[in-house]
GROMACS .gro file of C-alpha atoms in nm:
model
  456
    1MET     CA    1  -1.100   4.250  13.412
    2VAL     CA    2  -1.269   4.267  13.762
    3ALA     CA    3  -1.456   3.950  13.665
    4LEU     CA    4  -1.125   3.784  13.569
    5LEU     CA    5  -1.002   3.867  13.887
    6LEU     CA    6  -1.262   3.710  14.080
    7ALA     CA    7  -1.219   3.373  13.907
    8ALA     CA    8  -0.845   3.412  13.922
    9LEU     CA    9  -0.847   3.483  14.291
   10ASP     CA   10  -1.046   3.167  14.360
   11GLN     CA   11  -0.827   2.926  14.186
   12THR     CA   12  -0.523   2.990  14.402
   13ILE     CA   13  -0.645   3.129  14.707
   14VAL     CA   14  -0.819   2.764  14.779
   15ALA     CA   15  -0.510   2.564  14.703
   16THR     CA   16  -0.280   2.702  14.991
   17ALA     CA   17  -0.559   2.673  15.250
   18LEU     CA   18  -0.694   2.348  15.160
   19PRO     CA   19  -0.463   2.123  15.371
   20LYS     CA   20  -0.599   2.327  15.658
   21VAL     CA   21  -0.950   2.250  15.538
   22VAL     CA   22  -0.848   1.871  15.534
   23SER     CA   23  -0.704   1.895  15.901
   24ASP     CA   24  -1.031   2.069  16.013
   25LEU     CA   25  -1.303   1.861  15.819
   26GLY     CA   26  -1.098   1.534  15.760
   27GLY     CA   27  -1.068   1.336  15.466
   28ILE     CA   28  -0.736   1.365  15.272
   29THR     CA   29  -0.866   1.114  15.032
   30GLN     CA   30  -1.141   1.384  14.911
   31TYR     CA   31  -0.840   1.647  14.892
   32THR     CA   32  -0.863   1.603  14.493
   33TRP     CA   33  -1.216   1.607  14.459
   34VAL     CA   34  -1.254   1.976  14.585
   35PHE     CA   35  -1.057   2.071  14.302
   36THR     CA   36  -1.212   1.818  14.061
   37ALA     CA   37  -1.572   1.904  14.137
   38TYR     CA   38  -1.492   2.281  14.069
   39MET     CA   39  -1.331   2.200  13.735
   40LEU     CA   40  -1.605   1.948  13.634
   41GLY     CA   41  -1.857   2.210  13.693
   42SER     CA   42  -1.671   2.465  13.477
   43THR     CA   43  -1.591   2.229  13.225
   44VAL     CA   44  -1.943   2.109  13.116
   45THR     CA   45  -2.063   2.459  13.103
   46VAL     CA   46  -1.800   2.646  12.921
   47PRO     CA   47  -1.927   2.545  12.572
   48LEU     CA   48  -2.300   2.639  12.656
   49TYR     CA   49  -2.163   2.996  12.770
   50GLY     CA   50  -1.982   3.021  12.454
   51LYS     CA   51  -2.273   2.937  12.236
   52LEU     CA   52  -2.526   3.129  12.418
   53GLY     CA   53  -2.273   3.423  12.414
   54ASP     CA   54  -2.262   3.436  12.049
   55VAL     CA   55  -2.652   3.393  12.010
   56HIS     CA   56  -2.812   3.617  12.295
   57GLY     CA   57  -2.512   3.855  12.382
   58ARG     CA   58  -2.247   3.834  12.661
   59LYS     CA   59  -2.369   4.096  12.943
   60PRO     CA   60  -2.688   3.874  13.071
   61LEU     CA   61  -2.450   3.559  13.070
   62PHE     CA   62  -2.163   3.744  13.258
   63ILE     CA   63  -2.415   3.842  13.523
   64VAL     CA   64  -2.561   3.490  13.558
   65ALA     CA   65  -2.225   3.323  13.584
   66ILE     CA   66  -2.099   3.565  13.850
   67VAL     CA   67  -2.416   3.524  14.060
   68ILE     CA   68  -2.411   3.164  14.029
   69PHE     CA   69  -2.014   3.172  14.148
   70LEU     CA   70  -2.107   3.394  14.454
   71VAL     CA   71  -2.388   3.141  14.564
   72GLY     CA   72  -2.144   2.850  14.539
   73SER     CA   73  -1.883   3.063  14.759
   74ALA     CA   74  -2.124   3.129  15.023
   75LEU     CA   75  -2.219   2.762  15.059
   76CYS     CA   76  -1.878   2.661  15.047
   77GLY     CA   77  -1.794   2.891  15.330
   78ALA     CA   78  -2.086   2.722  15.539
   79ALA     CA   79  -1.984   2.364  15.456
   80GLN     CA   80  -1.980   2.129  15.740
   81ASN     CA   81  -1.794   1.815  15.584
   82MET     CA   82  -1.594   1.746  15.293
   83TRP     CA   83  -1.849   1.603  15.071
   84GLU     CA   84  -2.061   1.919  15.107
   85LEU     CA   85  -1.769   2.130  15.010
   86VAL     CA   86  -1.717   1.900  14.713
   87ILE     CA   87  -2.080   1.953  14.601
   88PHE     CA   88  -2.078   2.322  14.673
   89ARG     CA   89  -1.750   2.357  14.485
   90ALA     CA   90  -1.922   2.214  14.168
   91VAL     CA   91  -2.185   2.508  14.201
   92GLN     CA   92  -1.895   2.760  14.209
   93GLY     CA   93  -1.743   2.588  13.896
   94ILE     CA   94  -2.061   2.618  13.708
   95GLY     CA   95  -2.035   2.993  13.769
   96ALA     CA   96  -1.685   3.010  13.673
   97GLY     CA   97  -1.722   2.820  13.348
   98GLY     CA   98  -1.861   3.149  13.200
   99ILE     CA   99  -1.618   3.390  13.315
  100PHE     CA  100  -1.293   3.305  13.132
  101PRO     CA  101  -1.447   3.230  12.793
  102LEU     CA  102  -1.695   3.543  12.787
  103THR     CA  103  -1.409   3.769  12.883
  104LEU     CA  104  -1.167   3.631  12.616
  105ALA     CA  105  -1.440   3.628  12.350
  106MET     CA  106  -1.506   3.977  12.411
  107VAL     CA  107  -1.148   4.083  12.344
  108GLY     CA  108  -1.154   3.863  12.027
  109MET     CA  109  -1.476   4.057  11.918
  110ILE     CA  110  -1.331   4.408  11.953
  111VAL     CA  111  -0.960   4.377  11.892
  112PRO     CA  112  -0.783   4.299  11.569
  113PRO     CA  113  -0.589   3.975  11.558
  114ARG     CA  114  -0.240   4.165  11.530
  115ASP     CA  115  -0.321   4.353  11.843
  116ARG     CA  116  -0.464   4.076  12.047
  117GLY     CA  117  -0.117   3.955  12.148
  118ARG     CA  118  -0.095   4.270  12.365
  119TYR     CA  119  -0.436   4.241  12.505
  120GLN     CA  120  -0.405   3.864  12.563
  121GLY     CA  121  -0.084   3.929  12.736
  122LEU     CA  122  -0.265   4.196  12.964
  123ILE     CA  123  -0.543   3.939  13.042
  124GLY     CA  124  -0.282   3.689  13.140
  125SER     CA  125  -0.105   3.952  13.347
  126VAL     CA  126  -0.429   4.038  13.519
  127PHE     CA  127  -0.511   3.682  13.594
  128ALA     CA  128  -0.142   3.613  13.719
  129GLY     CA  129  -0.115   3.921  13.914
  130ALA     CA  130  -0.453   3.840  14.095
  131SER     CA  131  -0.296   3.488  14.144
  132ILE     CA  132  -0.012   3.635  14.314
  133VAL     CA  133  -0.213   3.772  14.594
  134GLY     CA  134  -0.449   3.446  14.607
  135PRO     CA  135  -0.183   3.208  14.748
  136LEU     CA  136  -0.072   3.463  15.009
  137VAL     CA  137  -0.417   3.558  15.104
  138GLY     CA  138  -0.526   3.191  15.122
  139GLY     CA  139  -0.222   3.096  15.322
  140PHE     CA  140  -0.258   3.397  15.559
  141ILE     CA  141  -0.626   3.338  15.625
  142GLY     CA  142  -0.560   2.940  15.680
  143ASP     CA  143  -0.278   3.034  15.958
  144ASN     CA  144  -0.460   3.324  16.119
  145ALA     CA  145  -0.850   3.296  16.078
  146SER     CA  146  -1.098   3.029  15.974
  147TRP     CA  147  -1.034   2.868  15.634
  148ARG     CA  148  -1.417   2.966  15.551
  149TRP     CA  149  -1.302   3.315  15.469
  150ILE     CA  150  -1.122   3.191  15.159
  151PHE     CA  151  -1.449   3.159  15.012
  152TYR     CA  152  -1.629   3.448  15.176
  153VAL     CA  153  -1.373   3.674  15.030
  154ASN     CA  154  -1.519   3.633  14.694
  155LEU     CA  155  -1.833   3.783  14.794
  156PRO     CA  156  -1.711   4.149  14.783
  157VAL     CA  157  -1.492   4.111  14.480
  158GLY     CA  158  -1.801   3.954  14.302
  159VAL     CA  159  -2.025   4.253  14.393
  160LEU     CA  160  -1.785   4.490  14.259
  161ALA     CA  161  -1.776   4.280  13.946
  162LEU     CA  162  -2.145   4.306  13.908
  163VAL     CA  163  -2.153   4.671  13.965
  164VAL     CA  164  -1.889   4.742  13.700
  165ILE     CA  165  -2.065   4.524  13.445
  166LEU     CA  166  -2.396   4.670  13.495
  167VAL     CA  167  -2.249   5.023  13.454
  168THR     CA  168  -1.993   4.984  13.189
  169MET     CA  169  -2.090   4.693  12.954
  170PRO     CA  170  -2.336   4.759  12.672
  171ARG     CA  171  -2.555   4.474  12.560
  172ARG     CA  172  -2.515   4.414  12.208
  173PRO     CA  173  -2.783   4.203  12.066
  174SER     CA  174  -2.717   3.950  11.788
  175ARG     CA  175  -2.783   4.096  11.456
  176GLN     CA  176  -2.950   3.783  11.307
  177GLU     CA  177  -3.180   3.491  11.434
  178HIS     CA  178  -3.027   3.164  11.541
  179SER     CA  179  -3.168   2.840  11.684
  180ILE     CA  180  -2.992   2.680  11.969
  181ASP     CA  181  -2.914   2.305  11.973
  182TRP     CA  182  -3.086   2.254  12.322
  183LEU     CA  183  -3.054   1.858  12.284
  184GLY     CA  184  -2.693   1.900  12.233
  185ALA     CA  185  -2.640   2.051  12.584
  186PRO     CA  186  -2.718   1.729  12.785
  187ALA     CA  187  -2.537   1.563  12.529
  188VAL     CA  188  -2.225   1.762  12.620
  189VAL     CA  189  -2.261   1.653  12.971
  190GLY     CA  190  -2.327   1.283  12.898
  191ALA     CA  191  -2.038   1.279  12.669
  192LEU     CA  192  -1.793   1.397  12.957
  193LEU     CA  193  -1.960   1.149  13.203
  194ALA     CA  194  -2.023   0.842  13.008
  195ALA     CA  195  -1.726   0.817  12.781
  196ALA     CA  196  -1.696   0.677  12.432
  197ILE     CA  197  -2.036   0.560  12.351
  198LEU     CA  198  -2.206   0.892  12.426
  199ILE     CA  199  -1.921   1.092  12.271
  200ALA     CA  200  -1.998   0.890  11.938
  201ALA     CA  201  -2.368   0.977  11.947
  202PHE     CA  202  -2.296   1.336  12.039
  203GLY     CA  203  -2.082   1.366  11.744
  204LEU     CA  204  -2.363   1.227  11.531
  205ILE     CA  205  -2.599   1.474  11.649
  206GLU     CA  206  -2.372   1.779  11.630
  207ARG     CA  207  -2.306   1.710  11.268
  208ARG     CA  208  -2.668   1.738  11.183
  209VAL     CA  209  -2.790   2.034  11.363
  210VAL     CA  210  -2.798   2.392  11.218
  211GLU     CA  211  -2.628   2.553  11.534
  212PRO     CA  212  -2.407   2.301  11.707
  213ILE     CA  213  -2.278   2.373  12.049
  214ILE     CA  214  -1.937   2.245  11.949
  215PRO     CA  215  -1.904   2.289  11.589
  216PHE     CA  216  -1.668   1.968  11.466
  217ASP     CA  217  -1.584   2.179  11.154
  218LEU     CA  218  -1.359   2.391  11.384
  219LEU     CA  219  -1.165   2.088  11.458
  220ARG     CA  220  -1.078   2.002  11.108
  221ASN     CA  221  -0.854   2.306  11.098
  222GLN     CA  222  -0.528   2.169  11.188
  223THR     CA  223  -0.398   2.465  11.405
  224VAL     CA  224  -0.721   2.491  11.602
  225ALA     CA  225  -0.743   2.088  11.691
  226SER     CA  226  -0.371   2.094  11.770
  227SER     CA  227  -0.400   2.413  11.990
  228VAL     CA  228  -0.708   2.270  12.173
  229ALA     CA  229  -0.503   1.958  12.228
  230CYS     CA  230  -0.223   2.147  12.370
  231MET     CA  231  -0.438   2.357  12.591
  232ALA     CA  232  -0.595   2.032  12.750
  233LEU     CA  233  -0.244   1.914  12.828
  234VAL     CA  234  -0.121   2.213  12.966
  235GLY     CA  235  -0.426   2.258  13.178
  236ALA     CA  236  -0.359   1.928  13.335
  237ALA     CA  237   0.005   2.003  13.409
  238MET     CA  238  -0.087   2.326  13.553
  239PHE     CA  239  -0.362   2.262  13.767
  240GLY     CA  240  -0.185   1.948  13.901
  241THR     CA  241   0.089   2.143  14.014
  242ILE     CA  242  -0.123   2.436  14.169
  243SER     CA  243  -0.319   2.148  14.351
  244PHE     CA  244  -0.039   1.964  14.490
  245VAL     CA  245   0.267   2.172  14.541
  246PRO     CA  246   0.097   2.339  14.854
  247LEU     CA  247   0.027   1.989  14.998
  248PHE     CA  248   0.401   1.895  14.950
  249VAL     CA  249   0.526   2.227  15.112
  250GLN     CA  250   0.306   2.192  15.423
  251GLY     CA  251   0.335   1.819  15.444
  252VAL     CA  252   0.679   1.709  15.314
  253ILE     CA  253   0.867   2.012  15.409
  254GLY     CA  254   0.673   2.112  15.695
  255THR     CA  255   0.590   2.486  15.677
  256SER     CA  256   0.295   2.676  15.731
  257ALA     CA  257  -0.006   2.757  15.474
  258THR     CA  258   0.141   3.112  15.437
  259SER     CA  259   0.491   2.976  15.344
  260SER     CA  260   0.313   2.748  15.086
  261GLY     CA  261   0.144   3.052  14.956
  262VAL     CA  262   0.488   3.216  14.917
  263VAL     CA  263   0.611   2.912  14.709
  264LEU     CA  264   0.333   2.936  14.482
  265THR     CA  265   0.390   3.316  14.429
  266PRO     CA  266   0.701   3.255  14.200
  267LEU     CA  267   0.484   3.042  13.956
  268ILE     CA  268   0.249   3.330  13.906
  269LEU     CA  269   0.541   3.583  13.883
  270GLY     CA  270   0.713   3.384  13.616
  271ALA     CA  271   0.395   3.359  13.423
  272VAL     CA  272   0.276   3.722  13.450
  273THR     CA  273   0.615   3.830  13.319
  274THR     CA  274   0.663   3.608  13.038
  275SER     CA  275   0.274   3.642  12.939
  276PHE     CA  276   0.303   4.009  12.935
  277ILE     CA  277   0.656   4.003  12.730
  278SER     CA  278   0.546   3.741  12.510
  279GLY     CA  279   0.218   3.950  12.422
  280GLN     CA  280   0.430   4.242  12.332
  281ILE     CA  281   0.673   4.045  12.119
  282VAL     CA  282   0.394   3.864  11.927
  283SER     CA  283   0.214   4.194  11.865
  284ARG     CA  284   0.530   4.348  11.723
  285THR     CA  285   0.654   4.047  11.514
  286GLY     CA  286   0.340   3.870  11.420
  287ARG     CA  287   0.517   3.546  11.504
  288TYR     CA  288   0.382   3.313  11.771
  289ARG     CA  289   0.494   2.964  11.697
  290PRO     CA  290   0.829   3.006  11.888
  291ASN     CA  291   0.643   3.040  12.209
  292THR     CA  292   0.445   2.713  12.145
  293LEU     CA  293   0.783   2.521  12.109
  294ILE     CA  294   0.987   2.691  12.406
  295GLY     CA  295   0.704   2.707  12.648
  296PRO     CA  296   0.669   2.332  12.699
  297VAL     CA  297   1.035   2.273  12.716
  298VAL     CA  298   1.084   2.519  13.018
  299LEU     CA  299   0.734   2.422  13.170
  300GLY     CA  300   0.866   2.049  13.152
  301ALA     CA  301   1.216   2.132  13.313
  302GLY     CA  302   1.022   2.306  13.611
  303MET     CA  303   0.804   1.996  13.625
  304VAL     CA  304   1.121   1.749  13.642
  305LEU     CA  305   1.262   1.968  13.915
  306LEU     CA  306   0.934   1.927  14.120
  307TRP     CA  307   0.966   1.559  14.065
  308ARG     CA  308   1.314   1.543  14.213
  309MET     CA  309   1.201   1.720  14.537
  310GLY     CA  310   1.228   1.544  14.871
  311ILE     CA  311   1.213   1.576  15.248
  312HIS     CA  312   1.536   1.786  15.227
  313THR     CA  313   1.397   2.042  14.990
  314THR     CA  314   1.392   2.383  15.118
  315ASN     CA  315   1.147   2.658  15.041
  316GLY     CA  316   1.381   2.830  14.843
  317GLU     CA  317   1.446   2.540  14.603
  318ALA     CA  318   1.091   2.488  14.558
  319ALA     CA  319   1.012   2.850  14.474
  320ARG     CA  320   1.318   2.822  14.216
  321ASN     CA  321   1.143   2.540  14.061
  322MET     CA  322   0.815   2.717  14.034
  323VAL     CA  323   0.972   3.021  13.891
  324ILE     CA  324   1.101   2.803  13.591
  325ALA     CA  325   0.756   2.624  13.548
  326GLY     CA  326   0.586   2.969  13.560
  327ILE     CA  327   0.806   3.114  13.294
  328GLY     CA  328   0.719   2.822  13.060
  329LEU     CA  329   0.348   2.861  13.149
  330GLY     CA  330   0.328   3.213  13.076
  331MET     CA  331   0.498   3.173  12.730
  332MET     CA  332   0.218   2.971  12.566
  333MET     CA  333  -0.107   2.968  12.762
  334GLN     CA  334  -0.247   3.291  12.598
  335ILE     CA  335  -0.068   3.190  12.270
  336PHE     CA  336  -0.279   2.877  12.209
  337VAL     CA  337  -0.573   3.107  12.238
  338LEU     CA  338  -0.456   3.358  12.006
  339SER     CA  339  -0.353   3.087  11.737
  340VAL     CA  340  -0.723   2.972  11.747
  341GLN     CA  341  -0.905   3.311  11.728
  342ASN     CA  342  -0.643   3.400  11.440
  343SER     CA  343  -0.780   3.080  11.233
  344VAL     CA  344  -1.171   3.091  11.282
  345PRO     CA  345  -1.409   3.355  11.117
  346ARG     CA  346  -1.547   3.621  11.357
  347ALA     CA  347  -1.876   3.455  11.364
  348ALA     CA  348  -1.731   3.151  11.539
  349MET     CA  349  -1.498   3.369  11.770
  350GLY     CA  350  -1.702   3.299  12.083
  351THR     CA  351  -1.756   2.933  12.036
  352ALA     CA  352  -1.379   2.875  11.937
  353THR     CA  353  -1.259   3.059  12.249
  354ALA     CA  354  -1.478   2.878  12.460
  355LEU     CA  355  -1.343   2.560  12.308
  356THR     CA  356  -0.997   2.636  12.403
  357GLN     CA  357  -1.116   2.694  12.779
  358PHE     CA  358  -1.326   2.385  12.757
  359SER     CA  359  -1.033   2.190  12.649
  360ARG     CA  360  -0.820   2.342  12.930
  361SER     CA  361  -1.091   2.262  13.185
  362ILE     CA  362  -1.135   1.894  13.064
  363GLY     CA  363  -0.735   1.856  13.086
  364ALA     CA  364  -0.747   2.011  13.426
  365THR     CA  365  -1.021   1.804  13.536
  366LEU     CA  366  -0.876   1.479  13.392
  367GLY     CA  367  -0.512   1.548  13.498
  368VAL     CA  368  -0.576   1.657  13.887
  369THR     CA  369  -0.827   1.346  13.891
  370LEU     CA  370  -0.550   1.118  13.760
  371MET     CA  371  -0.273   1.267  13.996
  372GLY     CA  372  -0.498   1.227  14.254
  373VAL     CA  373  -0.557   0.848  14.200
  374ILE     CA  374  -0.178   0.814  14.173
  375VAL     CA  375  -0.110   0.998  14.525
  376ASN     CA  376  -0.379   0.803  14.699
  377GLN     CA  377  -0.280   0.486  14.562
  378ASN     CA  378   0.080   0.559  14.697
  379LEU     CA  379  -0.041   0.686  15.041
  380PRO     CA  380   0.005   0.442  15.329
  381SER     CA  381  -0.333   0.371  15.496
  382GLY     CA  382  -0.222   0.489  15.802
  383LEU     CA  383  -0.156   0.816  15.667
  384GLN     CA  384  -0.508   0.840  15.488
  385THR     CA  385  -0.672   0.798  15.848
  386SER     CA  386  -0.420   0.998  16.052
  387GLY     CA  387  -0.580   1.271  16.241
  388VAL     CA  388  -0.241   1.462  16.261
  389ALA     CA  389  -0.213   1.833  16.117
  390ILE     CA  390  -0.069   1.821  15.771
  391HIS     CA  391   0.219   2.050  15.864
  392ARG     CA  392   0.304   1.827  16.195
  393LEU     CA  393   0.364   1.482  16.022
  394PRO     CA  394   0.626   1.273  16.174
  395LEU     CA  395   0.934   1.200  15.967
  396ALA     CA  396   0.797   0.854  15.854
  397GLY     CA  397   0.462   1.054  15.738
  398ARG     CA  398   0.691   1.312  15.540
  399VAL     CA  399   0.862   1.050  15.350
  400ALA     CA  400   0.547   0.864  15.248
  401LEU     CA  401   0.375   1.170  15.146
  402ALA     CA  402   0.676   1.276  14.946
  403HIS     CA  403   0.694   0.933  14.800
  404ALA     CA  404   0.306   0.964  14.696
  405LEU     CA  405   0.338   1.302  14.538
  406ARG     CA  406   0.657   1.274  14.317
  407PRO     CA  407   0.498   1.065  14.037
  408ALA     CA  408   0.218   1.331  13.993
  409PHE     CA  409   0.497   1.577  13.892
  410LEU     CA  410   0.666   1.323  13.682
  411LEU     CA  411   0.330   1.280  13.513
  412ALA     CA  412   0.311   1.648  13.440
  413ALA     CA  413   0.657   1.639  13.300
  414PHE     CA  414   0.541   1.387  13.049
  415LEU     CA  415   0.242   1.597  12.958
  416CYS     CA  416   0.470   1.899  12.886
  417ALA     CA  417   0.665   1.657  12.645
  418ALA     CA  418   0.338   1.561  12.449
  419VAL     CA  419   0.268   1.950  12.428
  420PHE     CA  420   0.605   1.998  12.257
  421VAL     CA  421   0.545   1.723  11.993
  422ILE     CA  422   0.218   1.832  11.902
  423SER     CA  423   0.326   2.204  11.867
  424LEU     CA  424   0.605   2.080  11.659
  425LEU     CA  425   0.433   1.844  11.424
  426TRP     CA  426   0.095   2.017  11.384
  427VAL     CA  427   0.073   2.381  11.504
  428ARG     CA  428   0.135   2.602  11.209
  429GLU     CA  429   0.179   2.973  11.214
  430ALA     CA  430  -0.044   3.194  10.997
  431PRO     CA  431   0.001   3.572  10.928
  432LEU     CA  432  -0.190   3.763  11.208
  433ARG     CA  433  -0.457   3.985  11.047
  434THR     CA  434  -0.422   4.343  11.130
  435GLY     CA  435  -0.777   4.465  11.127
  436LEU     CA  436  -1.126   4.386  11.207
  437GLU     CA  437  -1.186   4.437  10.842
  438ASP     CA  438  -0.970   4.142  10.764
  439VAL     CA  439  -1.212   3.928  11.007
  440ALA     CA  440  -1.508   4.043  10.837
  441VAL     CA  441  -1.398   3.953  10.490
  442GLY     CA  442  -1.314   3.601  10.637
  443ASP     CA  443  -1.675   3.582  10.795
  444GLU     CA  444  -1.797   3.653  10.438
  445ALA     CA  445  -1.601   3.401  10.271
  446SER     CA  446  -1.702   3.130  10.561
  447ALA     CA  447  -2.055   3.200  10.520
  448GLN     CA  448  -2.031   3.135  10.136
  449ARG     CA  449  -1.846   2.815  10.198
  450GLY     CA  450  -2.119   2.715  10.446
  451THR     CA  451  -2.409   2.804  10.191
  452ARG     CA  452  -2.252   2.605   9.930
  453ALA     CA  453  -2.191   2.288  10.175
  454ALA     CA  454  -2.552   2.335  10.274
  455ALA     CA  455  -2.672   2.333   9.933
  456ARG     CA  456  -2.485   2.002   9.850
   0.00000   0.00000   0.00000
């Protein structure tokens, strides 16, 4: 939970202070890259952490991930220009890529599926609760101290996480020998960066190796495939909102970084409340599909309200819109993870869980990048090169910035509509297993099927 706090704090503490960073270092056109580099670094490493955790145990990987994250944080705090910050954020992301999937995979290994809703809700609550503090701390630091402290503040939290992990977490070695598809690792990176041709080549390789990094057999399961797709779309909508709402509040409404943190907080409050309640309800009823249908509708409604904002929008109206979006977000994010974990054998738990986080990271990376392209295309050239502080733009600049940002929120609304359609057509509800013994039975059946398939 302490490690989860570390990653959750970083995601939101940067968002509210970043307009201040842009004002100090210059380069509003690199605004999006600060988020994209972080998410790209985490995205390409998530499958590796998931697979290596299944094979070699999760404790050493946890430690490595946190150390890399802390090194990246220290470098970000020392950055002298926007491109240095972008590069060091990628280092941070490489470390962060292991924190979320390893945490969720450990829950999947020790908690029966029927009880996982409660624990997933608790994890969501810890994440969201930490995120409540992040925007406020980021805004406060941006207004009252050097922005560099938004990165340095990670260091004591990270050290605490390392101490807790070293003291409390036993290492559980794998009970059987595995072979790692080391050649698949660069293929994962290449598939993401070189698009369709390398994706096809990667798919052919992974279908032939003994221990694929991304088992395509998992994606033949309709619930797994549809839940993974939904996670990608929700990630795009969620991180796009977190990235650009602070810029809207500071640049268009014209308030301080602290005020933008206050506006982001309702998103997290809505998410933490509904995440906890949803987890309790799912654990008691054993039903999770209603959340996958209601959640995107509520989140989409929040995005439409964000799209309608303009220069006359108040902080209160923006906060209301964020509450609605947060309620929808909290209803479904952990539920899609639960549906995947309930659909795979225990032996594939770490890989399957990492796949959900991988898809969310891919969606977030592509979503923020696409929204950034839309915003940059709509920004007047004079505003791009302006040296005026973001929160002190003249009226014409505020109008232009609002015009540039609104299409990004509309795109997020369309993404939510796509989540609803996929959930309606393809996410199926299976009875939640009530004990780890059920999972073990599933493992045995899966192993037998794999043996028969190999024999053929």
